[in-house]
């Protein structure tokens, strides 16, 4: 399998504090990679380095074939990012949000028009194109934000707790979109607090106190730790944590 | 301890419905869960019961007091932990606690026994500002602040949202201890697994109650045979089963799929179909539904 993210002893220090310590892993093309950890374990720091937003202290990493020290602008062009906290402009309409993001990523006018039509029909939101995003239900916003994060056809999409606060059906519809994207070759790097969602990932990494404490498929992790589910795997590892944010 | 009669709340000129003619009651000493997604109306219900918001119509009584007429008495006898943190970010742990005690005309010493078990966990950091605390520590401090005036009813609005599994487990252990001390607790959560820890739960969606019951009875009333499907590529299986005419519903559930079948189709027939489609190792087994299965079914039928 083609590798799209690769890190080797990637480390970030803030003064004496080692937020992320010697992270080494690889993520393949089209893989759904779950990136879990207790609050304060160092997930956000690691993700920010991989997105080209934070300079590492030491170690190596490449994302979509680009170096996290010297090619951060190229990384940003080749990844998508969505977080629950911020993704869409609430006081722009659905179509305006799509146009805005597509424009930022340098798509041509004709591509923007084509992408907008394509995206709206895939989401079944043609009737909502001219509505303000603030008027949409949360579940629709999340699906729209995810689709918008893919508008420039990135090779990797980073999802930071994308599904908080929605009903169980909407949450699963969101995962249908994730599966669909992964099936078409996009690599999905996702954090979540829902442990059933950890089971949907091809492989899962669990960070504890700045290091990767475990990394394998959910099935193997459960076997290794003799755990009935991923919640128990997570609990066994994370309860040993000494630090919190 | 808490009673709502036909409570309705709308917002704005457009009269957007937030809470739609809701009635229920919570018994003394009970942990009562409001379970539902964002926008279901959970926070509006909390804010009306804590006297921060006036209902459009209907009446509600908390601890014997009317939420509109007797709001002052209610405020003295309840503790409230809103969804967004209630702490003063630039005060320390100790200062926050003293502040809340003073506002309610009491002292930390007087009611220390109520918060002791929780407070000792964050006491080593008592000189740290609240804004610099982790999610789990903020949550513990906020709970201490909501308890320090010895309330009889505790209102906790999504206390565990965005908090990791370990802190969530600890938090629920604390709630069980508070229940033992005789407190009545009304708590909301978007996590279905936490629903099973409540004495009774109300499942709500779009301002309406879909069901009120004990977790056990809710699950017992599921009324259909639920199967798990394992042994194959989950995404392909999911798509295939959704296009299979005898499928009533099919959803991903952790490492398996949860499937219900239309009348007249047995698991043998479904297994044979999947084998015919090339899934030779697939196993369909009967399983006990959980709260989340019940919620999904209720969402579909509404």
Coordinates of C-alpha atoms in Angstrom, one line a residue:
Chain A
X1 CA 0.0 0.0 0.0
X2 CA 1.2 3.5 -0.9
X3 CA 2.3 5.5 2.2
X4 CA 0.8 9.0 2.5
X5 CA 1.8 9.9 6.1
X6 CA 5.1 8.8 7.6
X7 CA 6.7 9.9 10.8
X8 CA 9.9 8.9 12.4
X9 CA 10.6 9.9 16.1
X10 CA 8.5 13.1 15.6
X11 CA 8.8 15.2 18.7
X12 CA 7.5 18.5 20.0
X13 CA 8.8 20.2 23.2
X14 CA 7.4 23.3 24.8
X15 CA 10.2 24.3 27.1
X16 CA 10.7 21.3 29.4
X17 CA 7.4 19.8 28.5
X18 CA 7.4 17.1 25.9
X19 CA 4.0 17.3 24.3
X20 CA 4.6 14.6 21.7
X21 CA 7.5 12.2 22.2
X22 CA 9.1 10.2 19.3
X23 CA 6.0 9.4 17.3
X24 CA 6.7 6.9 14.6
X25 CA 4.0 5.5 12.3
X26 CA 2.8 5.3 8.8
X27 CA -0.6 5.7 7.3
X28 CA -1.5 4.2 3.9
X29 CA -3.6 5.5 1.0
X30 CA -7.3 5.1 1.5
X31 CA -6.9 4.1 5.1
X32 CA -9.2 5.2 7.9
X33 CA -6.7 5.9 10.7
X34 CA -8.2 6.6 14.2
X35 CA -6.1 8.9 16.3
X36 CA -7.2 8.5 19.9
X37 CA -5.9 9.7 23.3
X38 CA -7.0 11.0 26.6
X39 CA -7.5 14.7 27.0
X40 CA -4.1 16.3 27.1
X41 CA -2.2 13.2 25.7
X42 CA -0.8 15.3 22.8
X43 CA -3.2 14.5 19.9
X44 CA -3.7 18.2 18.9
X45 CA 0.0 18.9 19.0
X46 CA 0.7 15.9 16.8
X47 CA -2.1 16.8 14.3
X48 CA -0.9 20.4 14.1
X49 CA 2.6 19.2 13.2
X50 CA 1.2 16.9 10.5
X51 CA -1.0 19.7 9.1
X52 CA 2.0 22.0 8.7
X53 CA 0.8 24.4 11.4
X54 CA 3.4 23.7 14.1
X55 CA 7.2 23.2 13.6
X56 CA 8.4 20.0 15.2
X57 CA 11.3 20.1 17.7
X58 CA 13.0 17.0 16.3
X59 CA 12.3 13.8 14.2
X60 CA 11.1 13.5 10.7
X61 CA 7.7 13.4 9.0
X62 CA 6.3 13.6 5.6
X63 CA 2.6 14.2 4.7
X64 CA 1.3 13.6 1.1
X65 CA 5.0 13.3 0.1
X66 CA 6.0 16.7 1.6
X67 CA 8.3 17.5 4.5
X68 CA 6.8 19.0 7.6
X69 CA 9.8 21.3 8.1
X70 CA 10.3 22.8 4.7
X71 CA 7.2 22.2 2.6
X72 CA 4.3 23.2 4.9
X73 CA 2.5 25.3 2.2
X74 CA 2.5 22.3 -0.1
X75 CA 1.1 20.1 2.7
X76 CA -1.7 22.6 3.3
X77 CA -2.7 22.4 -0.4
X78 CA -2.8 18.6 -0.3
X79 CA -4.8 18.1 2.9
X80 CA -8.3 18.8 4.0
X81 CA -9.2 19.7 7.6
X82 CA -12.5 19.7 9.5
X83 CA -13.1 20.2 13.2
X84 CA -16.4 20.4 15.0
X85 CA -15.4 23.7 16.5
X86 CA -14.8 25.6 13.4
X87 CA -15.2 24.8 9.7
X88 CA -18.0 26.8 8.0
X89 CA -19.0 30.5 8.1
X90 CA -22.4 30.7 9.7
X91 CA -23.4 33.9 8.1
X92 CA -22.6 32.8 4.5
X93 CA -25.0 30.6 2.6
X94 CA -24.2 27.0 1.8
X95 CA -23.2 27.9 -1.8
X96 CA -21.1 30.8 -0.6
X97 CA -19.2 28.6 1.8
X98 CA -18.4 26.1 -1.0
X99 CA -17.3 28.9 -3.3
X100 CA -15.2 30.5 -0.6
X101 CA -13.2 27.4 0.3
X102 CA -12.9 26.3 -3.3
X103 CA -11.6 29.8 -4.2
X104 CA -9.1 29.7 -1.4
X105 CA -7.7 26.5 -2.7
X106 CA -7.4 28.0 -6.2
X107 CA -10.1 26.2 -8.1
X108 CA -11.2 27.8 -11.4
X109 CA -14.6 29.3 -11.8
X110 CA -15.8 26.5 -13.9
X111 CA -14.5 23.9 -11.5
X112 CA -16.1 25.7 -8.6
X113 CA -19.5 25.6 -10.4
X114 CA -19.1 22.0 -11.2
X115 CA -18.0 21.1 -7.7
X116 CA -20.8 23.0 -6.1
X117 CA -23.5 21.2 -8.2
X118 CA -21.8 17.8 -7.6
X119 CA -21.5 18.3 -3.8
X120 CA -25.0 19.7 -3.4
X121 CA -26.6 16.8 -5.3
X122 CA -24.5 14.2 -3.4
X123 CA -25.7 15.6 -0.1
X124 CA -29.2 16.1 -1.4
X125 CA -29.0 19.7 -0.4
X126 CA -29.9 21.5 -3.7
X127 CA -32.9 23.1 -2.0
X128 CA -30.6 24.6 0.7
X129 CA -27.9 26.2 -1.5
X130 CA -29.1 29.7 -0.8
X131 CA -29.8 29.2 2.9
X132 CA -27.5 30.5 5.6
X133 CA -25.4 27.9 7.2
X134 CA -26.6 29.1 10.6
X135 CA -30.1 27.9 9.7
X136 CA -29.0 24.3 9.1
X137 CA -29.4 21.5 11.6
X138 CA -26.0 20.5 13.1
X139 CA -25.9 17.1 11.3
X140 CA -26.2 18.8 7.9
X141 CA -23.5 21.3 8.9
X142 CA -21.2 18.5 9.7
X143 CA -21.8 16.7 6.4
X144 CA -21.4 19.9 4.5
X145 CA -18.2 20.8 6.4
X146 CA -16.8 17.4 5.6
X147 CA -17.7 17.7 1.9
X148 CA -16.2 21.2 1.8
X149 CA -13.0 19.9 3.3
X150 CA -12.7 17.6 0.3
X151 CA -13.5 20.2 -2.4
X152 CA -9.9 20.6 -3.6
X153 CA -9.6 16.8 -3.8
X154 CA -6.9 16.4 -1.1
X155 CA -5.1 13.2 -0.6
X156 CA -5.6 13.2 3.1
X157 CA -8.4 14.7 5.3
X158 CA -7.9 15.4 9.0
X159 CA -11.1 15.2 11.0
X160 CA -10.9 16.5 14.6
X161 CA -13.8 15.2 16.6
X162 CA -16.2 15.6 13.6
X163 CA -19.3 14.0 15.1
X164 CA -19.9 15.5 18.5
X165 CA -23.5 16.2 19.6
X166 CA -25.6 14.6 16.8
X167 CA -28.2 11.9 17.0
X168 CA -27.1 8.2 16.5
X169 CA -28.6 8.1 13.0
X170 CA -26.9 11.3 11.8
X171 CA -23.6 10.2 13.3
X172 CA -23.8 7.0 11.2
X173 CA -24.7 8.9 8.1
X174 CA -21.5 10.9 8.6
X175 CA -19.5 7.7 8.8
X176 CA -21.1 6.6 5.5
X177 CA -19.4 9.7 4.0
X178 CA -16.1 8.8 5.6
X179 CA -16.3 5.2 4.2
X180 CA -17.2 6.6 0.8
X181 CA -14.2 8.9 0.8
X182 CA -11.8 6.2 1.9
X183 CA -13.1 3.9 -0.7
X184 CA -12.3 6.4 -3.4
X185 CA -8.7 6.6 -2.1
X186 CA -8.7 9.5 0.3
X187 CA -6.8 8.8 3.5
X188 CA -8.9 9.7 6.6
X189 CA -7.1 10.7 9.8
X190 CA -9.8 11.1 12.5
X191 CA -10.0 11.8 16.3
X192 CA -13.1 10.9 18.3
X193 CA -14.3 10.3 21.8
X194 CA -16.9 7.8 20.6
X195 CA -15.3 4.4 21.1
X196 CA -17.7 2.6 18.7
X197 CA -16.3 4.9 16.0
X198 CA -12.8 3.6 16.9
X199 CA -14.1 0.2 15.7
X200 CA -14.9 1.6 12.3
X201 CA -11.3 2.6 11.7
X202 CA -8.8 0.3 9.8
X203 CA -6.2 1.0 12.4
X204 CA -6.2 2.9 15.6
X205 CA -3.4 4.7 17.5
X206 CA -3.8 5.5 21.2
X207 CA -1.7 8.3 22.7
X208 CA -1.0 8.4 26.4
X209 CA 1.2 11.1 28.0
X210 CA 2.8 12.2 24.7
X211 CA 3.7 8.7 23.3
X212 CA 1.9 6.2 21.2
X213 CA 0.9 3.6 23.7
X214 CA -0.7 1.2 21.1
X215 CA -1.2 1.1 17.4
X216 CA -3.0 -1.7 15.5
X217 CA -6.3 -2.7 14.0
X218 CA -9.2 -2.6 16.5
X219 CA -9.5 -6.4 16.3
X220 CA -5.8 -7.0 17.1
X221 CA -5.9 -4.4 20.0
X222 CA -8.8 -6.1 21.5
X223 CA -7.1 -9.5 21.3
X224 CA -3.8 -8.2 22.7
X225 CA -5.4 -6.6 25.6
X226 CA -8.1 -9.2 26.1
X227 CA -10.7 -6.5 25.9
X228 CA -14.4 -7.0 24.9
X229 CA -14.4 -3.6 23.0
X230 CA -12.4 -0.6 22.1
X231 CA -13.7 1.3 25.1
X232 CA -12.1 -1.2 27.4
X233 CA -8.8 -1.1 25.4
X234 CA -8.8 2.7 25.7
X235 CA -9.6 2.6 29.4
X236 CA -6.9 0.1 30.2
X237 CA -4.3 2.3 28.5
X238 CA -5.5 5.8 29.4
X239 CA -6.2 5.2 33.1
X240 CA -2.4 4.9 33.5
X241 CA -2.0 8.4 32.2
X242 CA -0.1 10.7 34.6
X243 CA -0.7 14.0 33.0
X244 CA -3.8 15.9 31.8
X245 CA -3.6 18.9 29.5
Chain B
X1 CA -39.0 16.6 43.3
X2 CA -39.3 18.0 39.8
X3 CA -42.5 18.2 37.8
X4 CA -43.2 19.7 34.4
X5 CA -46.7 20.2 33.1
X6 CA -47.1 21.0 29.4
X7 CA -44.0 23.2 29.2
X8 CA -43.5 24.9 25.9
X9 CA -40.7 27.3 24.9
X10 CA -40.2 29.0 21.6
X11 CA -37.5 31.5 20.5
X12 CA -37.6 34.7 18.5
X13 CA -40.1 36.3 16.2
X14 CA -40.4 33.2 14.2
X15 CA -41.4 31.2 17.3
X16 CA -38.8 28.5 16.6
X17 CA -40.0 25.5 18.7
X18 CA -37.4 24.5 21.3
X19 CA -39.5 22.6 23.8
X20 CA -42.9 21.3 22.7
X21 CA -45.5 20.7 25.3
X22 CA -43.4 18.5 27.6
X23 CA -44.6 16.9 30.8
X24 CA -42.7 14.6 33.1
X25 CA -41.6 14.3 36.7
X26 CA -38.4 13.3 38.5
X27 CA -38.6 11.5 41.9
X28 CA -36.5 12.4 44.9
X29 CA -33.1 10.7 45.0
X30 CA -33.3 9.7 41.4
X31 CA -30.7 10.1 38.6
X32 CA -32.8 11.2 35.7
X33 CA -31.2 11.4 32.2
X34 CA -32.2 13.6 29.3
X35 CA -30.8 11.9 26.3
X36 CA -30.7 13.5 22.9
X37 CA -28.7 15.3 20.3
X38 CA -27.8 19.0 20.1
X39 CA -30.9 21.0 19.4
X40 CA -33.3 18.5 21.0
X41 CA -34.2 21.1 23.7
X42 CA -32.2 19.7 26.6
X43 CA -30.5 23.0 27.6
X44 CA -33.8 24.9 27.3
X45 CA -35.4 22.5 29.7
X46 CA -32.5 22.9 32.1
X47 CA -32.7 26.7 31.9
X48 CA -36.4 26.8 32.6
X49 CA -36.1 24.5 35.6
X50 CA -33.2 26.6 37.0
X51 CA -35.3 29.7 36.6
X52 CA -33.0 31.3 34.0
X53 CA -35.6 31.2 31.3
X54 CA -39.4 31.7 31.5
X55 CA -41.6 29.1 29.7
X56 CA -44.1 30.4 27.1
X57 CA -46.7 28.2 28.7
X58 CA -47.1 25.4 31.1
X59 CA -46.0 25.1 34.7
X60 CA -43.0 23.5 36.5
X61 CA -42.3 22.9 40.1
X62 CA -38.8 22.2 41.6
X63 CA -38.5 21.1 45.2
X64 CA -42.0 22.3 45.9
X65 CA -41.4 25.8 44.3
X66 CA -42.9 27.2 41.1
X67 CA -40.2 28.1 38.6
X68 CA -41.7 31.5 37.8
X69 CA -43.2 32.7 41.1
X70 CA -40.7 31.2 43.5
X71 CA -37.5 31.6 41.5
X72 CA -35.5 32.9 44.5
X73 CA -36.2 29.9 46.7
X74 CA -35.4 27.6 43.8
X75 CA -32.0 29.2 43.2
X76 CA -31.1 28.6 46.8
X77 CA -32.0 24.9 46.7
X78 CA -30.5 23.8 43.4
X79 CA -27.0 23.4 42.0
X80 CA -26.5 24.0 38.2
X81 CA -23.6 23.0 36.0
X82 CA -24.3 24.5 32.6
X83 CA -23.0 22.9 29.4
X84 CA -20.4 25.6 28.7
X85 CA -18.3 26.0 31.8
X86 CA -19.5 28.2 34.6
X87 CA -16.1 28.8 36.1
X88 CA -14.2 32.1 36.3
X89 CA -11.2 31.4 34.1
X90 CA -8.9 33.9 35.7
X91 CA -9.7 32.8 39.3
X92 CA -7.8 29.8 40.8
X93 CA -9.5 26.6 41.9
X94 CA -9.7 27.8 45.5
X95 CA -10.9 31.3 44.5
X96 CA -13.7 29.9 42.4
X97 CA -14.9 27.6 45.2
X98 CA -14.8 30.4 47.7
X99 CA -16.6 32.7 45.4
X100 CA -19.5 30.3 44.8
X101 CA -19.7 29.5 48.6
X102 CA -19.9 33.3 49.4
X103 CA -22.5 34.0 46.8
X104 CA -24.7 31.5 48.5
X105 CA -24.0 32.9 51.9
X106 CA -22.1 29.8 53.2
X107 CA -18.5 28.7 53.6
X108 CA -16.4 26.0 52.0
X109 CA -15.8 24.5 55.5
X110 CA -19.5 24.2 56.3
X111 CA -20.3 21.9 53.4
X112 CA -16.8 20.4 52.8
X113 CA -18.1 16.9 53.5
X114 CA -20.2 17.1 50.3
X115 CA -17.3 17.8 48.0
X116 CA -14.4 16.2 49.9
X117 CA -14.1 13.1 47.7
X118 CA -14.1 15.2 44.5
X119 CA -12.1 18.1 45.8
X120 CA -9.1 16.2 47.1
X121 CA -8.4 15.1 43.5
X122 CA -7.9 18.7 42.3
X123 CA -6.7 20.2 45.6
X124 CA -3.0 19.7 44.7
X125 CA -3.6 22.3 42.0
X126 CA -5.7 24.7 44.1
X127 CA -3.6 27.7 43.1
X128 CA -3.9 27.1 39.4
X129 CA -6.3 29.3 37.4
X130 CA -9.4 27.6 36.1
X131 CA -8.5 28.6 32.6
X132 CA -5.4 26.5 32.8
X133 CA -7.1 23.3 33.9
X134 CA -7.7 20.2 31.7
X135 CA -11.3 19.3 30.7
X136 CA -11.5 16.6 33.4
X137 CA -10.3 18.9 36.2
X138 CA -12.6 21.7 35.1
X139 CA -15.4 19.3 35.2
X140 CA -14.6 18.3 38.8
X141 CA -14.2 21.9 40.0
X142 CA -17.5 22.9 38.3
X143 CA -19.2 20.0 40.2
X144 CA -17.7 21.2 43.5
X145 CA -18.9 24.7 42.8
X146 CA -22.4 23.5 42.1
X147 CA -22.5 21.5 45.3
X148 CA -20.9 23.9 47.8
X149 CA -24.2 25.4 49.0
X150 CA -25.7 22.0 49.7
X151 CA -28.4 21.9 47.1
X152 CA -31.1 19.3 47.1
X153 CA -31.4 19.0 43.3
X154 CA -28.5 19.0 40.9
X155 CA -28.9 20.0 37.3
X156 CA -26.0 18.9 35.1
X157 CA -26.2 19.9 31.4
X158 CA -23.9 17.7 29.3
X159 CA -21.2 17.4 32.0
X160 CA -19.2 14.8 30.0
X161 CA -19.3 16.2 26.5
X162 CA -15.9 16.2 24.9
X163 CA -14.3 14.5 27.9
X164 CA -12.3 11.2 27.4
X165 CA -13.6 7.8 28.5
X166 CA -11.5 7.7 31.7
X167 CA -12.8 11.0 33.0
X168 CA -16.3 10.1 32.0
X169 CA -16.2 6.9 34.1
X170 CA -14.8 8.8 37.1
X171 CA -17.5 11.4 36.7
X172 CA -20.3 8.9 36.8
X173 CA -18.8 7.2 39.9
X174 CA -19.0 10.6 41.6
X175 CA -22.7 11.0 40.6
X176 CA -23.5 7.6 42.1
X177 CA -21.9 8.7 45.4
X178 CA -23.9 11.9 45.4
X179 CA -27.1 9.9 44.8
X180 CA -26.3 7.9 47.9
X181 CA -26.1 11.1 49.8
X182 CA -29.7 11.7 48.8
X183 CA -29.4 14.2 46.0
X184 CA -31.8 14.3 43.1
X185 CA -29.8 14.6 39.9
X186 CA -31.0 15.6 36.4
X187 CA -28.3 15.1 33.9
X188 CA -28.2 15.3 30.1
X189 CA -25.8 13.6 27.7
X190 CA -25.4 12.8 24.0
X191 CA -23.6 9.6 24.9
X192 CA -26.0 6.7 24.8
X193 CA -23.8 4.4 26.9
X194 CA -24.2 6.8 29.9
X195 CA -28.0 6.5 29.6
X196 CA -27.8 3.0 31.0
X197 CA -26.3 4.5 34.2
X198 CA -29.4 6.5 35.0
X199 CA -32.4 5.3 37.0
X200 CA -34.8 6.6 34.3
X201 CA -34.3 8.4 31.0
X202 CA -36.2 10.6 28.7
X203 CA -35.2 10.3 25.0
X204 CA -35.8 13.6 23.4
X205 CA -35.6 14.9 19.8
X206 CA -36.8 18.3 18.3
X207 CA -38.4 19.4 21.6
X208 CA -40.5 16.3 22.0
X209 CA -40.1 13.3 24.3
X210 CA -39.9 10.1 22.4
X211 CA -40.0 7.9 25.4
X212 CA -39.6 7.9 29.2
X213 CA -38.6 4.7 31.0
X214 CA -36.0 2.9 33.0
X215 CA -33.2 1.8 30.7
X216 CA -34.1 -1.9 31.3
X217 CA -37.7 -1.5 30.4
X218 CA -36.9 0.7 27.4
X219 CA -34.6 -2.1 26.1
X220 CA -37.1 -4.8 26.9
X221 CA -39.7 -2.9 24.9
X222 CA -37.7 -2.9 21.7
X223 CA -40.1 -5.4 20.2
X224 CA -38.1 -6.8 17.3
X225 CA -35.5 -9.4 16.9
X226 CA -32.1 -7.7 16.5
X227 CA -29.2 -9.4 14.9
X228 CA -25.5 -8.7 14.8
X229 CA -23.7 -9.3 11.5
X230 CA -19.9 -10.0 11.5
X231 CA -17.3 -11.6 9.3
X232 CA -16.6 -9.5 6.2
X233 CA -15.8 -6.1 4.9
X234 CA -18.2 -3.9 7.0
X235 CA -18.7 -1.2 4.4
X236 CA -19.5 -3.7 1.7
X237 CA -21.8 -5.7 4.0
X238 CA -23.6 -2.5 5.1
X239 CA -24.2 -1.4 1.5
X240 CA -25.4 -4.8 0.4
X241 CA -27.7 -5.3 3.4
X242 CA -29.2 -1.9 2.9
X243 CA -30.1 -2.8 -0.7
X244 CA -31.5 -6.2 0.4
X245 CA -35.3 -5.9 0.2
X246 CA -36.1 -7.9 3.4
X247 CA -33.9 -5.6 5.5
X248 CA -35.9 -3.4 7.9
X249 CA -32.9 -1.5 9.2
X250 CA -29.1 -1.9 9.1
X251 CA -26.6 0.3 10.9
X252 CA -22.9 0.1 11.8
X253 CA -22.4 -0.7 15.5
X254 CA -18.8 -0.8 16.6
X255 CA -17.2 -4.0 15.2
X256 CA -20.5 -5.4 13.8
X257 CA -23.6 -4.4 12.0
X258 CA -27.0 -4.3 13.7
X259 CA -29.8 -5.7 11.5
X260 CA -33.5 -6.1 11.8
X261 CA -35.4 -8.0 9.2
X262 CA -38.9 -7.7 7.8
X263 CA -41.5 -10.3 8.9
X264 CA -41.1 -13.7 7.2
X265 CA -37.3 -13.4 6.7
X266 CA -35.2 -15.5 9.1
X267 CA -31.5 -15.2 9.8
X268 CA -31.0 -18.4 7.8
X269 CA -32.5 -16.8 4.7
X270 CA -30.4 -13.6 5.2
X271 CA -27.2 -15.7 5.7
X272 CA -27.9 -17.7 2.5
X273 CA -28.4 -14.4 0.6
X274 CA -25.0 -13.1 1.8
X275 CA -23.3 -16.4 1.0
X276 CA -24.7 -16.2 -2.5
X277 CA -23.2 -12.7 -2.8
X278 CA -19.8 -14.1 -1.9
X279 CA -19.7 -13.4 1.9
X280 CA -18.8 -16.9 3.0
X281 CA -17.7 -16.2 6.5
X282 CA -20.6 -14.1 7.6
X283 CA -22.2 -14.8 11.0
X284 CA -25.7 -13.5 11.9
X285 CA -26.6 -13.8 15.6
X286 CA -29.4 -12.6 17.8
X287 CA -28.4 -9.9 20.2
X288 CA -29.9 -7.8 23.0
X289 CA -30.6 -4.2 21.9
X290 CA -29.0 -1.3 23.7
X291 CA -30.3 2.2 24.4
X292 CA -28.8 3.4 21.1
X293 CA -30.8 0.8 19.1
X294 CA -34.0 1.9 20.8
X295 CA -33.2 5.6 20.1
X296 CA -32.6 4.8 16.4
X297 CA -35.8 2.9 16.2
X298 CA -37.8 5.7 17.9
X299 CA -36.2 8.2 15.5
X300 CA -37.3 6.2 12.5
X301 CA -40.9 5.8 13.7
X302 CA -41.2 9.5 14.4

